[in-house]
Structure formats: structure tokens, C-alpha cells
XYZ file of C-alpha atoms in Angstrom:
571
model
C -3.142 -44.898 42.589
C 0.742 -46.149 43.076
C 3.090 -44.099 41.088
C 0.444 -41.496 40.478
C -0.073 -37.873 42.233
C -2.831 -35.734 42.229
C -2.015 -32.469 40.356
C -4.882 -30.335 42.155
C -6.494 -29.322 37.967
C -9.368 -32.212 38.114
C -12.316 -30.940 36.318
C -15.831 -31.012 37.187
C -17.643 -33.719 35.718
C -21.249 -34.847 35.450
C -22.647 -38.324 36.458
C -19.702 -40.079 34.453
C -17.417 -39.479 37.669
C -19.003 -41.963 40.194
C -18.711 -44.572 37.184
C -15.451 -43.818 36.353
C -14.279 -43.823 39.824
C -15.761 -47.185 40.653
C -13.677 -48.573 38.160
C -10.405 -47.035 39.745
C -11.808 -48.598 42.722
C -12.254 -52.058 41.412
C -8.817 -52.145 39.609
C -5.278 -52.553 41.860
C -2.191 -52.186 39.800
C 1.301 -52.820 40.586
C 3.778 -49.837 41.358
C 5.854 -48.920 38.186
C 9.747 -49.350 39.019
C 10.544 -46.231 37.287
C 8.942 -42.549 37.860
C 5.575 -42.073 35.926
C 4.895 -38.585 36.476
C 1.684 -36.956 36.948
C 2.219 -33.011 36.316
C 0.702 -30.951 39.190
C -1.173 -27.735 37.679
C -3.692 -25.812 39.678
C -6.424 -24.280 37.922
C -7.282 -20.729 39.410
C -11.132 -20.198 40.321
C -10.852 -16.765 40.564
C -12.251 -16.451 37.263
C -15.209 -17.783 38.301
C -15.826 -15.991 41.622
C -15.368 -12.187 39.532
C -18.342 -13.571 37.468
C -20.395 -13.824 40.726
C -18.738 -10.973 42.959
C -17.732 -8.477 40.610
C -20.377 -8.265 38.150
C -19.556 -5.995 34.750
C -20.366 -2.355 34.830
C -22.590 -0.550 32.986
C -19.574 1.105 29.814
C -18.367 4.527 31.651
C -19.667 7.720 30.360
C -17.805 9.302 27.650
C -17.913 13.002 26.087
C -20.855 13.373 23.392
C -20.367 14.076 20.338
C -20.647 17.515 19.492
C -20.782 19.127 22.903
C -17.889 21.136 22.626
C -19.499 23.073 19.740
C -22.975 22.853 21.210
C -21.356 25.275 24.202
C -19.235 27.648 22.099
C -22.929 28.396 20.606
C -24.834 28.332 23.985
C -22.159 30.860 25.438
C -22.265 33.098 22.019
C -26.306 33.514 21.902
C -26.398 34.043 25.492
C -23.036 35.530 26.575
C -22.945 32.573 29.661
C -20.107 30.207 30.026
C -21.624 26.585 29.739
C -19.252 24.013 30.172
C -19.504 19.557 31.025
C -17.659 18.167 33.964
C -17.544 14.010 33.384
C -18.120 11.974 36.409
C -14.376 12.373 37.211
C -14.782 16.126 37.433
C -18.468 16.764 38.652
C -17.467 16.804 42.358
C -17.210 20.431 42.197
C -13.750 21.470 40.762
C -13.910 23.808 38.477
C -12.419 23.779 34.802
C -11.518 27.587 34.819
C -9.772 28.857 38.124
C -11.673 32.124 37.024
C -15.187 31.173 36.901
C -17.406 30.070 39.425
C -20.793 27.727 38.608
C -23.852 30.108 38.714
C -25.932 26.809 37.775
C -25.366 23.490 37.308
C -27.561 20.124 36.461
C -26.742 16.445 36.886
C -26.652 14.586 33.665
C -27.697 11.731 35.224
C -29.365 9.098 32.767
C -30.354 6.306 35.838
C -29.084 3.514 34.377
C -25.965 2.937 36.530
C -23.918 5.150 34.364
C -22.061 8.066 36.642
C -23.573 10.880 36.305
C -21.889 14.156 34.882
C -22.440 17.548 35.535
C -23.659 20.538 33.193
C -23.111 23.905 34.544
C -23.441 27.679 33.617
C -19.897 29.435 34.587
C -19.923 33.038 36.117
C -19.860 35.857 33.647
C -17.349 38.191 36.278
C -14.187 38.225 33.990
C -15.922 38.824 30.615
C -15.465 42.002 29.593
C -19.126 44.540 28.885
C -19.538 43.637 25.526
C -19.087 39.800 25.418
C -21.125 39.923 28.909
C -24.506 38.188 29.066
C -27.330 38.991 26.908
C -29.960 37.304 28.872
C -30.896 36.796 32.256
C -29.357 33.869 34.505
C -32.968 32.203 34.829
C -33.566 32.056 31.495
C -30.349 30.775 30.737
C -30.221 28.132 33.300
C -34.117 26.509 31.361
C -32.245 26.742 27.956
C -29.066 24.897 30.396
C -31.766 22.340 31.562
C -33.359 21.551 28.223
C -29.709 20.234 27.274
C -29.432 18.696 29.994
C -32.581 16.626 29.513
C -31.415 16.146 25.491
C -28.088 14.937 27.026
C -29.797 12.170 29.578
C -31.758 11.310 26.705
C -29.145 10.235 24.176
C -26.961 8.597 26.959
C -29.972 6.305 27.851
C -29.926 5.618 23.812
C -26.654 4.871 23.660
C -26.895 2.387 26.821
C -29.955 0.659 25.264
C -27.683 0.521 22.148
C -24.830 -1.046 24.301
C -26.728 -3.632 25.461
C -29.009 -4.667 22.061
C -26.033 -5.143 20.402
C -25.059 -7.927 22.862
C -28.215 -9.422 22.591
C -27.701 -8.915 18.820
C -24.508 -10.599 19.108
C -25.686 -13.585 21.121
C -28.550 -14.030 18.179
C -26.028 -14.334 14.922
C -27.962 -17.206 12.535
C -26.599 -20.129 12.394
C -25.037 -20.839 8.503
C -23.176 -23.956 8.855
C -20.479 -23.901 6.269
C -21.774 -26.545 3.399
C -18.166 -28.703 3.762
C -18.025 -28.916 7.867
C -17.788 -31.841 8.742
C -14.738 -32.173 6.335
C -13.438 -29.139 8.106
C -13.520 -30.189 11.094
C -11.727 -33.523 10.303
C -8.531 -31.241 9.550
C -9.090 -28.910 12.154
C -8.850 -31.624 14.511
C -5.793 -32.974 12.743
C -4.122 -29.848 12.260
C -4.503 -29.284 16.351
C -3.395 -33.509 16.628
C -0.515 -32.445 14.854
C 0.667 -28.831 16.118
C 0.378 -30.416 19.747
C 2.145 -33.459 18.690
C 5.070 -31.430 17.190
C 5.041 -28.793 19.998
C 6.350 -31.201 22.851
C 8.536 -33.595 20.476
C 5.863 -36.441 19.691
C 5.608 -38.570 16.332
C 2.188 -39.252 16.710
C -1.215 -37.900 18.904
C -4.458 -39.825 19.027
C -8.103 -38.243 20.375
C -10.435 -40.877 22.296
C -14.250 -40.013 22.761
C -16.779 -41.522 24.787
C -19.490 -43.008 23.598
C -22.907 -41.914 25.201
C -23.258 -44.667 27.749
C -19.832 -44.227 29.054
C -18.530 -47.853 28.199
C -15.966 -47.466 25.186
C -13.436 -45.200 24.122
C -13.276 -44.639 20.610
C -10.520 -43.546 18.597
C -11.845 -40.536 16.287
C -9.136 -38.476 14.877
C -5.386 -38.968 14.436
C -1.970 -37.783 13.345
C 1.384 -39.932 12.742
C -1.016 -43.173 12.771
C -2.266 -45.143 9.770
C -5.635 -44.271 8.822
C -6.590 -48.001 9.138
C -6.654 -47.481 13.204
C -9.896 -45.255 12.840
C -11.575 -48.604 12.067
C -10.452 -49.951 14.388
C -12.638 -51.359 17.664
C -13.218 -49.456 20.351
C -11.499 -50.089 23.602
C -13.731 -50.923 27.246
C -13.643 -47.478 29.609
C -13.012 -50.511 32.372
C -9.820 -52.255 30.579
C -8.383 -48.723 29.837
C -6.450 -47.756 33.583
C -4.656 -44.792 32.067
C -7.648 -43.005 30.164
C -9.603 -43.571 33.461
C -6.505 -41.892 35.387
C -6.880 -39.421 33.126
C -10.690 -38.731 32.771
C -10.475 -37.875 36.881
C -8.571 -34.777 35.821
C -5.017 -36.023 35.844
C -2.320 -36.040 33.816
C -0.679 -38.989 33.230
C 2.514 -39.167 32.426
C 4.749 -42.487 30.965
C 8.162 -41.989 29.872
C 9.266 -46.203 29.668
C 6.598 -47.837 28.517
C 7.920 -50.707 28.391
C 7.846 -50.505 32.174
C 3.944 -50.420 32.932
C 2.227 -52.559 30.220
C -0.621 -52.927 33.092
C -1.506 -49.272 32.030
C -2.934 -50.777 28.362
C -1.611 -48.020 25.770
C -3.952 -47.992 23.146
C -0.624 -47.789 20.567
C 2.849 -49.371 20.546
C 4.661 -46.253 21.540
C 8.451 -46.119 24.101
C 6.402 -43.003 26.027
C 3.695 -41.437 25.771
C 1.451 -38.490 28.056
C -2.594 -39.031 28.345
C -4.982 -35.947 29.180
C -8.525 -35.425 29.809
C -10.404 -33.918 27.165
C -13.483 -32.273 28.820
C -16.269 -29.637 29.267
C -16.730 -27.752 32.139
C -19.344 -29.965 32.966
C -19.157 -33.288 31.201
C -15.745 -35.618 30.476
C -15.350 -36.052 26.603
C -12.359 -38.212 26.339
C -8.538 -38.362 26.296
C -5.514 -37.098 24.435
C -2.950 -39.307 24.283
C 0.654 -37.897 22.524
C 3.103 -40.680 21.883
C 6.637 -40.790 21.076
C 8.842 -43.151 19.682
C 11.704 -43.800 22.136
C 11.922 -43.487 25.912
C 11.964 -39.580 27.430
C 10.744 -37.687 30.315
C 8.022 -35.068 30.016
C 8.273 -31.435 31.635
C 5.971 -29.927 33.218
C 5.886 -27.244 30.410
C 5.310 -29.930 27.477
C 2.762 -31.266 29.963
C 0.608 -27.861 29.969
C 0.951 -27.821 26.366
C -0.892 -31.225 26.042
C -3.741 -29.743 28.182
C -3.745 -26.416 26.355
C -4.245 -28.559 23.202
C -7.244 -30.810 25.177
C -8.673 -27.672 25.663
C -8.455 -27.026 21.908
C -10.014 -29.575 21.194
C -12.684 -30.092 23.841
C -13.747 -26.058 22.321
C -13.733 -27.066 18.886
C -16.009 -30.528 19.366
C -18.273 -28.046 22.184
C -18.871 -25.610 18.974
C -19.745 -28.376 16.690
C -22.090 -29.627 19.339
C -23.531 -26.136 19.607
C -23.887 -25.323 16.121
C -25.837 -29.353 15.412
C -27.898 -27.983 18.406
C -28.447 -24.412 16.942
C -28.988 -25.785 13.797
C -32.030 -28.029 14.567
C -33.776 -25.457 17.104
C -33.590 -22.847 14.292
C -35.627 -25.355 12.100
C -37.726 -26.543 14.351
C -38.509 -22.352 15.096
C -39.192 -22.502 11.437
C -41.220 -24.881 11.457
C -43.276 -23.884 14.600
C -43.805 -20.413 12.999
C -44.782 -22.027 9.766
C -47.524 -24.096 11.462
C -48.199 -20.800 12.939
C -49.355 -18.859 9.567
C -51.212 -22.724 8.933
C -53.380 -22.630 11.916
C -53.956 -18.636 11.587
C -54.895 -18.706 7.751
C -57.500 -21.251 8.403
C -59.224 -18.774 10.248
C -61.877 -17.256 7.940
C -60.877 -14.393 6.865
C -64.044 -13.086 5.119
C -67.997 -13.225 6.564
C -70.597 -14.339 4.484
C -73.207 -12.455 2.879
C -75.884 -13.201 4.934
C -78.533 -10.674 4.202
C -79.391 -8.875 7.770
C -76.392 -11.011 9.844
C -73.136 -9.721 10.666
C -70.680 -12.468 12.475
C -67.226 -11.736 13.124
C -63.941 -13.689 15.498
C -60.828 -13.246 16.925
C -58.625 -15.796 18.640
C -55.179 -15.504 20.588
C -53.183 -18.540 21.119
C -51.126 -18.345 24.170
C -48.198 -20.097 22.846
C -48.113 -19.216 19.001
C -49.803 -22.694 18.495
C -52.711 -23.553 20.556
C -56.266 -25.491 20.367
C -58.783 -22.883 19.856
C -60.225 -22.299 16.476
C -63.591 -20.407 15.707
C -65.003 -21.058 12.217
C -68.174 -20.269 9.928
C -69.473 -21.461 6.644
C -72.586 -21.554 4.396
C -74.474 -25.310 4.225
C -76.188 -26.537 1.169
C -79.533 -25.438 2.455
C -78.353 -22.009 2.964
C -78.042 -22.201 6.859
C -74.731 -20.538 8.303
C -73.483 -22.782 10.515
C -70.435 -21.035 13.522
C -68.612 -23.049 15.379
C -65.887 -22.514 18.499
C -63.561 -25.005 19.403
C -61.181 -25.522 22.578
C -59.177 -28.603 22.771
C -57.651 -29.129 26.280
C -53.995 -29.655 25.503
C -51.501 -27.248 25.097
C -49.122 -26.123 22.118
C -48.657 -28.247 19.386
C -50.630 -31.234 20.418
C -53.255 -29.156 20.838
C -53.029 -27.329 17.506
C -52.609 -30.703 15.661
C -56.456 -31.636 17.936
C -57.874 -28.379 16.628
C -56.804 -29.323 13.118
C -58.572 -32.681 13.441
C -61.767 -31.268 15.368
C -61.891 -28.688 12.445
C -61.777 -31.139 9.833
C -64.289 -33.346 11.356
C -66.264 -30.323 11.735
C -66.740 -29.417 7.748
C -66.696 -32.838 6.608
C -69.441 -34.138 8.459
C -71.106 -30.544 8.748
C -72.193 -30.736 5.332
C -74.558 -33.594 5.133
C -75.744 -33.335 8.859
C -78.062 -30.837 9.947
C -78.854 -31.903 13.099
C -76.097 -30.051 15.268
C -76.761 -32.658 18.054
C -75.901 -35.616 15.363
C -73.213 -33.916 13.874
C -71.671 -32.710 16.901
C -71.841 -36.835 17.947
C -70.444 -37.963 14.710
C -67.606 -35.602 15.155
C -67.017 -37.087 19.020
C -66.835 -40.974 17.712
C -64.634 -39.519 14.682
C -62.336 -37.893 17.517
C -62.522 -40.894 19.750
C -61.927 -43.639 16.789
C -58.785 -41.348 15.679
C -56.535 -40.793 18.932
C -55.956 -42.980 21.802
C -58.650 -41.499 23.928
C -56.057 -37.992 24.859
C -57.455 -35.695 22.240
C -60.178 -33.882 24.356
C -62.046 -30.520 23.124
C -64.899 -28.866 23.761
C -66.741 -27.594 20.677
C -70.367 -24.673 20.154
C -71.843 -25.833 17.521
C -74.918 -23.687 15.834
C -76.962 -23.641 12.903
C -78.546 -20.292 11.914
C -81.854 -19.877 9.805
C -81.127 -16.369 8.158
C -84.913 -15.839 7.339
C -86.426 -16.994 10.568
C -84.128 -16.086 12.962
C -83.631 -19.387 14.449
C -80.399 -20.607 16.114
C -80.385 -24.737 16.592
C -76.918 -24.988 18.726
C -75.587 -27.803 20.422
C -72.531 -27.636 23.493
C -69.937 -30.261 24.123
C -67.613 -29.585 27.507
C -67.057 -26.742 28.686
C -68.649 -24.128 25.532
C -71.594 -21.999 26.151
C -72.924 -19.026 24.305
C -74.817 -15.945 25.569
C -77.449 -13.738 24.116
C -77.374 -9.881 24.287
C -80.816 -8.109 24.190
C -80.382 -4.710 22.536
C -83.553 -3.793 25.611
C -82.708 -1.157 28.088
C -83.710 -3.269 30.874
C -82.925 -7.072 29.288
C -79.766 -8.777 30.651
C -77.396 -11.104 28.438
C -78.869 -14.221 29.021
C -76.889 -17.865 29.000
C -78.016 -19.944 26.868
C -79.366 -23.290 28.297
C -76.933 -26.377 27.446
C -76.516 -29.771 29.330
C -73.592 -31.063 31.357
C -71.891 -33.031 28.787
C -68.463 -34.838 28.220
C -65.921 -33.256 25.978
C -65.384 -34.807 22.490
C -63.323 -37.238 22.341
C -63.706 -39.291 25.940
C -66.359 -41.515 24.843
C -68.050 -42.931 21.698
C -71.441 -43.391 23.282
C -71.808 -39.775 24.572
C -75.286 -37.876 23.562
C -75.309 -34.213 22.992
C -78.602 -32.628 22.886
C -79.996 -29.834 20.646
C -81.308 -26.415 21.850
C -82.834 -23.805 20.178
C -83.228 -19.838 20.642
C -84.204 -16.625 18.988
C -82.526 -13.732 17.819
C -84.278 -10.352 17.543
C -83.133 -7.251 15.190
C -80.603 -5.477 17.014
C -79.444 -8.632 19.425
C -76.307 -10.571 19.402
C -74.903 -14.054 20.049
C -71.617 -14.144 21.792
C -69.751 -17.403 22.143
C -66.164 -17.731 23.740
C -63.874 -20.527 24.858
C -63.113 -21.288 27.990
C -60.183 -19.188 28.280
C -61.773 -15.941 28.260
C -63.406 -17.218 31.716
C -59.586 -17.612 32.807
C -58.984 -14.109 32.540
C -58.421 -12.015 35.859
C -57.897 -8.117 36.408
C -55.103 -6.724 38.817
C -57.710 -7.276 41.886
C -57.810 -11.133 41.394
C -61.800 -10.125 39.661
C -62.631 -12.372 36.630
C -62.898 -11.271 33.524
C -65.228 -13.942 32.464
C -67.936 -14.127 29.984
C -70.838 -12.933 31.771
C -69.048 -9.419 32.294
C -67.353 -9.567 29.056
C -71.484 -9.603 27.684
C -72.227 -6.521 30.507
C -69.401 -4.712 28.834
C -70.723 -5.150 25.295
C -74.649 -4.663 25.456
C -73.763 -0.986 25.495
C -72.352 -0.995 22.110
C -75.088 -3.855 20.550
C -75.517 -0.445 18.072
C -72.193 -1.397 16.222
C -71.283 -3.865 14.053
C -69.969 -7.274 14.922
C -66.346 -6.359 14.038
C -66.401 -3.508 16.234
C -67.906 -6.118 19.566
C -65.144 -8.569 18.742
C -62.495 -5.252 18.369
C -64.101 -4.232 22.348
C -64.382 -7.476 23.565
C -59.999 -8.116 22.203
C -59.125 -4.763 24.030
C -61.006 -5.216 27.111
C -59.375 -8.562 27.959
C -56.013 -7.543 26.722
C -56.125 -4.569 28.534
C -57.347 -5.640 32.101
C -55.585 -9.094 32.438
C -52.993 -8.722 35.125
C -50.704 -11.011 33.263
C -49.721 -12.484 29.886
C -52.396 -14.728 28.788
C -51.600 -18.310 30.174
C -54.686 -19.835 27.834
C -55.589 -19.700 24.474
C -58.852 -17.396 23.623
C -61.439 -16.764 21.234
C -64.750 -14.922 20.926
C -67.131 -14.963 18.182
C -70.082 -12.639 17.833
C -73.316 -13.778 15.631
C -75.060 -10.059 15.376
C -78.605 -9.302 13.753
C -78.694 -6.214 12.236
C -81.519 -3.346 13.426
């Protein structure tokens, strides 16, 4: 660029560079005839490379509190000289010419702190009476029990160093109810001490707009409010902002002299910086004066000091608008939380001679499974799991719809193979064909026994004989589509038994997802081996074994949602 030098302080900038040097490229402007300075100011990156090289320390080691006293009373109840060396000193020099170390322990707590040293001092210029009234050994296990007490609290007080920067890093967002008004005179009040600092009448702060096309003019000091209503002005039309958003500082001290460099105000001189992130150009600062002069190279570090201001300031309003909205969308996500987990039931029903219990773990706070249970008008308890095959909230809003569906239409239609098709063509008719699930579906006669069930997807159900010799048995379901795929999908209706003393257990399909340490599944069938050992307890108690077994054996945290359901009939 004629009249222009590189000062070596460009800043890193995202895709808005390649854009804002094509411009550059595209424009050719005449040499000004007198100097237009641009200030040179290197920016150190040594900063940076500590970060990476030199990573911080774990704090130093400092005297506990209370250890002085704690060896005045080791050394009067058993006449031996205990004394701490810190790091600095355990290397073997001794704190009393006099004495020599009889027995000494690292305090070391392992967690990159240097270690110190504990140590029992010899006895040899103590006169007979103050001379030890127990033996060395025993001594030297009452030594070591410090010792551990010692490693103990300095691994406390490390875990305390480093929750309360995680503590600090997590301080709630309260934004103060007038900021935005703030922040209008905050910027000013920076507008203006920068203005002042260097001898200016009047400063002006330019933003981008999001597409990188216009500069905007959004806060001011020495100009008439009116120019904030003002138009914005084309990135493309403005050379000396674009100068300037490479990382330059552009300097005019005649501006009479280089009207090709479109001022945005009718200022003699003026200086333009780049107001940016580390990552991402913002805008310009442009300081204007009222008659010709010549900027130093001191007043032209000021100007960037005070784009840095600024730049900080808009980055922390940024941060807090972000902060803001993720800490209400948390509450909100944990509020759909205690939604989806109170319409679990709670409480079984009194089904004389039937026990039925569930449990289900979302993987992600909110997730698709569901199991549920309810009395019908013709006193039939109907169960149901559900599994929809999305993930988080999508697929808790699904569940929310399949469990709807479920107890609306599960009141007036017995049939679990009609219902569990009405629910399918109320899933399909309601979504745009995404919302996929697979729902168990069964209808329990309390008197007889008799279990009319009905599978959609990938649910299934096995039964566990209370007989020494009987294996859990799957029950028999047809390859079906999941809800929601089709409106013309048939789901047929199966039937079984349960004796006194057997049980029903129905999970989703993330229980068969579950795998031990030795890549073994944990699936359903040996879930059901696990459990006919226990068919004696209650169903509580099989869901309670079932929840432990897979939380204790999976290998790693639970990548699907899960549920399990147990239909028991009492002995």
C-alpha cells in the first residue's frame, strides 16, 4: 500500500482476512505527498509459547499450620527431637549442627508438590532427664502416623487449590438489570479518556456487521448524537478501516492531503486502529482531531491500548449474552428433566397377588425411554416400555408423544395389537415420518393370570420360571416396524401365562447395549440368568439387582438410555 508500512502487530483473524484482503487487492490508490505514518509495534509471542512450554506448577509447599506446636509435644511425650525440613531443606542438611536424623519420612503427597521431609533428631546432647522415654522404633510409627496425617492434609489443600479455580471459572451469571445502559457509557467514557489522552476532540468506534459488508458507527464522543443514525459505510469504499482491519495502524496527520482514504468525519487528522479479538476482527477506532498534527509513536500505542479496551469490554458483553442464554437453556433442560422423571409412576397398583416395579436411566438427562403402568376400566393392568430411537431432547419430546398416545387410546382399546396400531398411525399422522420408537405393550388379567402383549421394533419381554431346572424363556413376538414408519403396519397379539412365583421382565433395547470390561454383553438374556436366583423377592428388589448389575459391570458410562420393568406374581 503506497505511503503505508507494515508495523509487524497484525492480529490473527478468522475468515474475514481473505475478504478483506481482496479488497486491498482490488483497490490502487495514489501515493499521499506528505508522510502518513503507520506506527511499527511488535507484539511479543512469548506469552503465548510459556502457556505451551512452561506450564503452571502445582502452588509450592508451605509450613502447616500448627506443626511447630505439634513437635514441641511429640518431643515432650517422647523425649525425641522431631523436626520438618521443606523441600528446600530435605536434601539432608540438618537444622541443628548438634543433632543427627535417627529417622526420617518423606512427606510426599504425589501430586507434583515437592516433597518435605519429617525426621526424628538424635537424643546425644540432651541431658538424662529430658532424654527419651520411649524406644526409637516406637517413636519413629508415632513419626510415621504424622507423616501420613501430614500427606493427607497437603493432598486436601491441593484438591482445595484447584476446586476453587474451577469454582471461580463457574461464578453465575447476574447481569446487572441497567447493562446495556452501562455499557453505552463505558464505551464512551473509554471514547473519551483515549480521545483526551493523545490530544483528540473527538473518537468514533466502527463495528462490523455479521456478513462483513458495512461498518457501522456504534458509539461516540465529541460527535453529535445524530451521526449514530446515521448509514452505515461499505467495508469496500472504506480504504483506511480496511488498512486498518489487517492489523495496521494508520496514521493521517493532513487530511486534507488523502481524501482517497474516505474519513468517515470531517476531521484536519485523524489515527484509525483495529479493534479485534484474538481470533476475529471487530472493527476500527478512529480518533480525530481538529487541525493538522503528527502522531507519535507513543500516542499511537495509546490508541491501540484503548482498541484493546474496547475490543475486552464488547468480548465480555458477548460472553455474558452467551452465558446468559446457556444458563437458561440448563434451566430449562433440567426442568424438562424433573417433567420426564415425574411422569414415571411413582406408586404400583394394588393388584391383589401382582407386584410390578421400573427403573429407567437416561443417558443424557433427557432421553426416549419411558416405562409406564395403569389400571383399565375393566380392571386389567396394562405395562408398557417405550424406546424412541433419537437421542436427547427430540427423543424425550417422542417419548412424551408415544406416552400420550399410549393412555389416551389405551383406555377404550383392549386389544393391545389395535391399540398398539392406533398409537403407530397417531405417531405417523403427527411427525414427518422421523419420530421412530419401539413400544411392549401388555395387558394383564389379575384373576387368570393371562398376559395379552403385543411388540413393535425392537421390544421383547422374557419370562422367569421360579423351577429349578426352567430357563427364562423369550417371549415369541414378530419382526415388526417401529411406530411411527408406516401407517399401514400390523402388529400382532400374543399371549402367555404367568405362574405363582414367576416373573415378566421387559427392557429396552439399551440394556442389550451394555458390555462388561471383556467386550461380554450384558444383554437381556443374562440380565434374566442373573435374576431367576432371586424370583423369591419382590419386584422392587429384581429391578434394585437388575440397576446394580448393569451399573456395576458396564465398562463405560452408559452411551444409551435404559429401562427394565418387572411384572412379578406373588408365591
Amino acid at each position: 500500500m503506497p505511503g503505508a508500512e507494515e508495523s509487524g502487530s497484525e492480529r490473527q483473524s478468522s475468515s474475514r482476512r481473505p475478504a478483506i484482503r481482496e479488497m486491498i487487492a482490488n483497490r490502487c490508490l495514489p501515493a499521499p505527498s506528505a508522510r502518513k505514518d503507520t506506527v511499527s509495534r511488535p507484539i511479543p509471542d512469548y506469552l503465548r509459547l510459556y502457556s505451551e512450554l512452561n506450564p503452571p506448577a502445582s502452588p509450592a509447599a508451605e509450613p502447616f499450620a500448627g506443626l511447630d506446636l505439634l513437635c514441641r509435644a511429640f518431643e515432650r511425650a517422647t523425649g525425641w527431637p522431631l523436626r520438618y525440613a521443606p523441600p528446600d531443606d530435605a536434601a539432608g542438611q540438618r537444622p541443628d549442627g548438634h543433632f543427627e536424623p535417627m529417622w526420617s519420612a518423606p512427606v510426599d503427597p504425589g501430586v507434583g508438590i515437592p516433597a518435605g521431609l519429617l525426621r526424628i533428631e538424635s537424643c546425644t546432647a540432651l541431658s538424662a532427664e529430658h532424654g527419651p522415654r520411649i524406644e526409637l522404633n516406637l517413636a519413629g510409627e508415632l513419626a510415621g502416623s504424622v507423616t501420613e496425617l501430614l500427606v493427607e492434609l497437603a493432598r486436601t489443600q491441593h484438591a482445595l487449590w484447584q476446586r476453587e479455580a474451577e469454582l471461580a471459572a463457574g461464578v453465575p451469571l447476574v447481569p446487572h438489570r441497567e447493562e446495556q445502559r452501562q455499557l453505552a457509557q463505558r464505551l464512551e467514557n473509554v471514547l473519551k479518556g483515549g480521545a483526551e489522552a493523545i490530544g483528540c476532540q473527538a473518537a468514533g468506534l466502527y463495528l462490523l456487521d455479521t456478513d462483513t459488508t458495512y461498518l457501522k458507527l456504534r458509539s461516540s464522543w465529541g460527535l453529535p448524537l445524530e451521526r449514530l443514525t446515521a448509514p452505515p459505510r461499505t467495508l469496500r469504499d472504506a480504504a483506511a478501516d480496511l488498512e486498518a482491519l489487517l492489523g495496521h495502524a494508520v496514521v493521517l496527520d493532513d487530511t486534507s492531503r488523502y481524501q482517497e482514504w474516505n474519513l468517515p468525519e470531517d476531521f484536519a487528522a485523524a489515527v484509525c486502529v483495529p479493534v479485534s479479538s484474538p481470533t476475529v476482527p471487530l472493527g476500527t477506532l478512529w480518533l480525530f482531531s481538529g487541525k493538522p498534527r503528527a502522531f507519535s509513536d507513543q500516542e499511537v500505542n495509546i490508541a491501540e491500548v484503548v482498541a484493546g479496551r474496547l475490543a475486552a469490554d464488547l468480548e465480555r458483553e458477548m460472553l455474558l449474552a452467551e452465558g446468559i442464554d446457556a444458563a437458561r437453556v440448563k434451566r430449562q433442560l433440567a426442568a424438562a428433566e424433573r417433567l420426564q422423571n415425574n411422569q414415571l409412576p411413582k406408586i404400583a397398583p394394588l393388584v391383589e397377588g401382582w407386584q410390578i416395579a421400573g427403573w429407567t436411566a437416561q443417558a443424557g438427562g433427557l432421553g426416549g425411554d419411558f416405562y409406564d403402568w395403569f389400571v383399565r376400566d375393566d380392571d386389567s393392568l396394562a405395562l408398557a416400555v417405550g424406546d424412541c430411537l433419537a437421542r436427547g431432547v427430540e427423543a424425550a419430546l417422542s417419548a412424551c408423544t408415544l406416552r400420550a398416545a399410549l393412555r389416551a387410546h389405551g383406555e377404550y382399546l383392549k386389544d393391545p395389537g389395535d391399540l398398539v396400531e392406533r398409537i403407530n398411525r397417531t405417531l405417523w399422522a403427527s411427525s414427518a415420518g422421523d419420530q421412530a420408537a419401539s413400544l411392549f405393550f401388555a395387558a394383564l388379567d389379575p384373576f387368570q393370570g393371562a398376559i395379552r402383549y403385543t411388540a413393535a421394533g425392537h421390544a421383547g419381554a422374557i419370562l422367569l420360571r421360579s423351577a429349578a431346572d426352567a430357563a427364562p424363556v423369550n417371549l415369541p413376538t414378530a419382526a415388526t416396524l417401529a411406530l411411527g414408519l408406516g401407517p399401514e403396519t400390523r402388529y400382532a397379539t400374543g399371549t402367555c401365562q404367568l405362574s405363582a412365583g414367576e416373573a415378566l421382565l421387559v427392557t429396552s433395547e439399551g440394556v442389550r447395549s451394555t458390555w462388561d470390561e471383556q467386550g461380554r454383553s450384558l444383554g437381556e438374556e443374562q440380565l434374566a440368568a442373573a435374576l431367576v436366583p432371586h424370583l423369591d423377592s419382590s419386584a422392587e428388589t429384581l429391578v434394585e439387582l437388575a440397576r446394580d448389575l448393569l451399573e456395576s459391570r458396564a465398562s463405560q458410562p452408559a452411551r444409551q438410555d435404559r429401562t427394565v420393568l418387572v411384572l412379578k406374581r406373588r408365591a
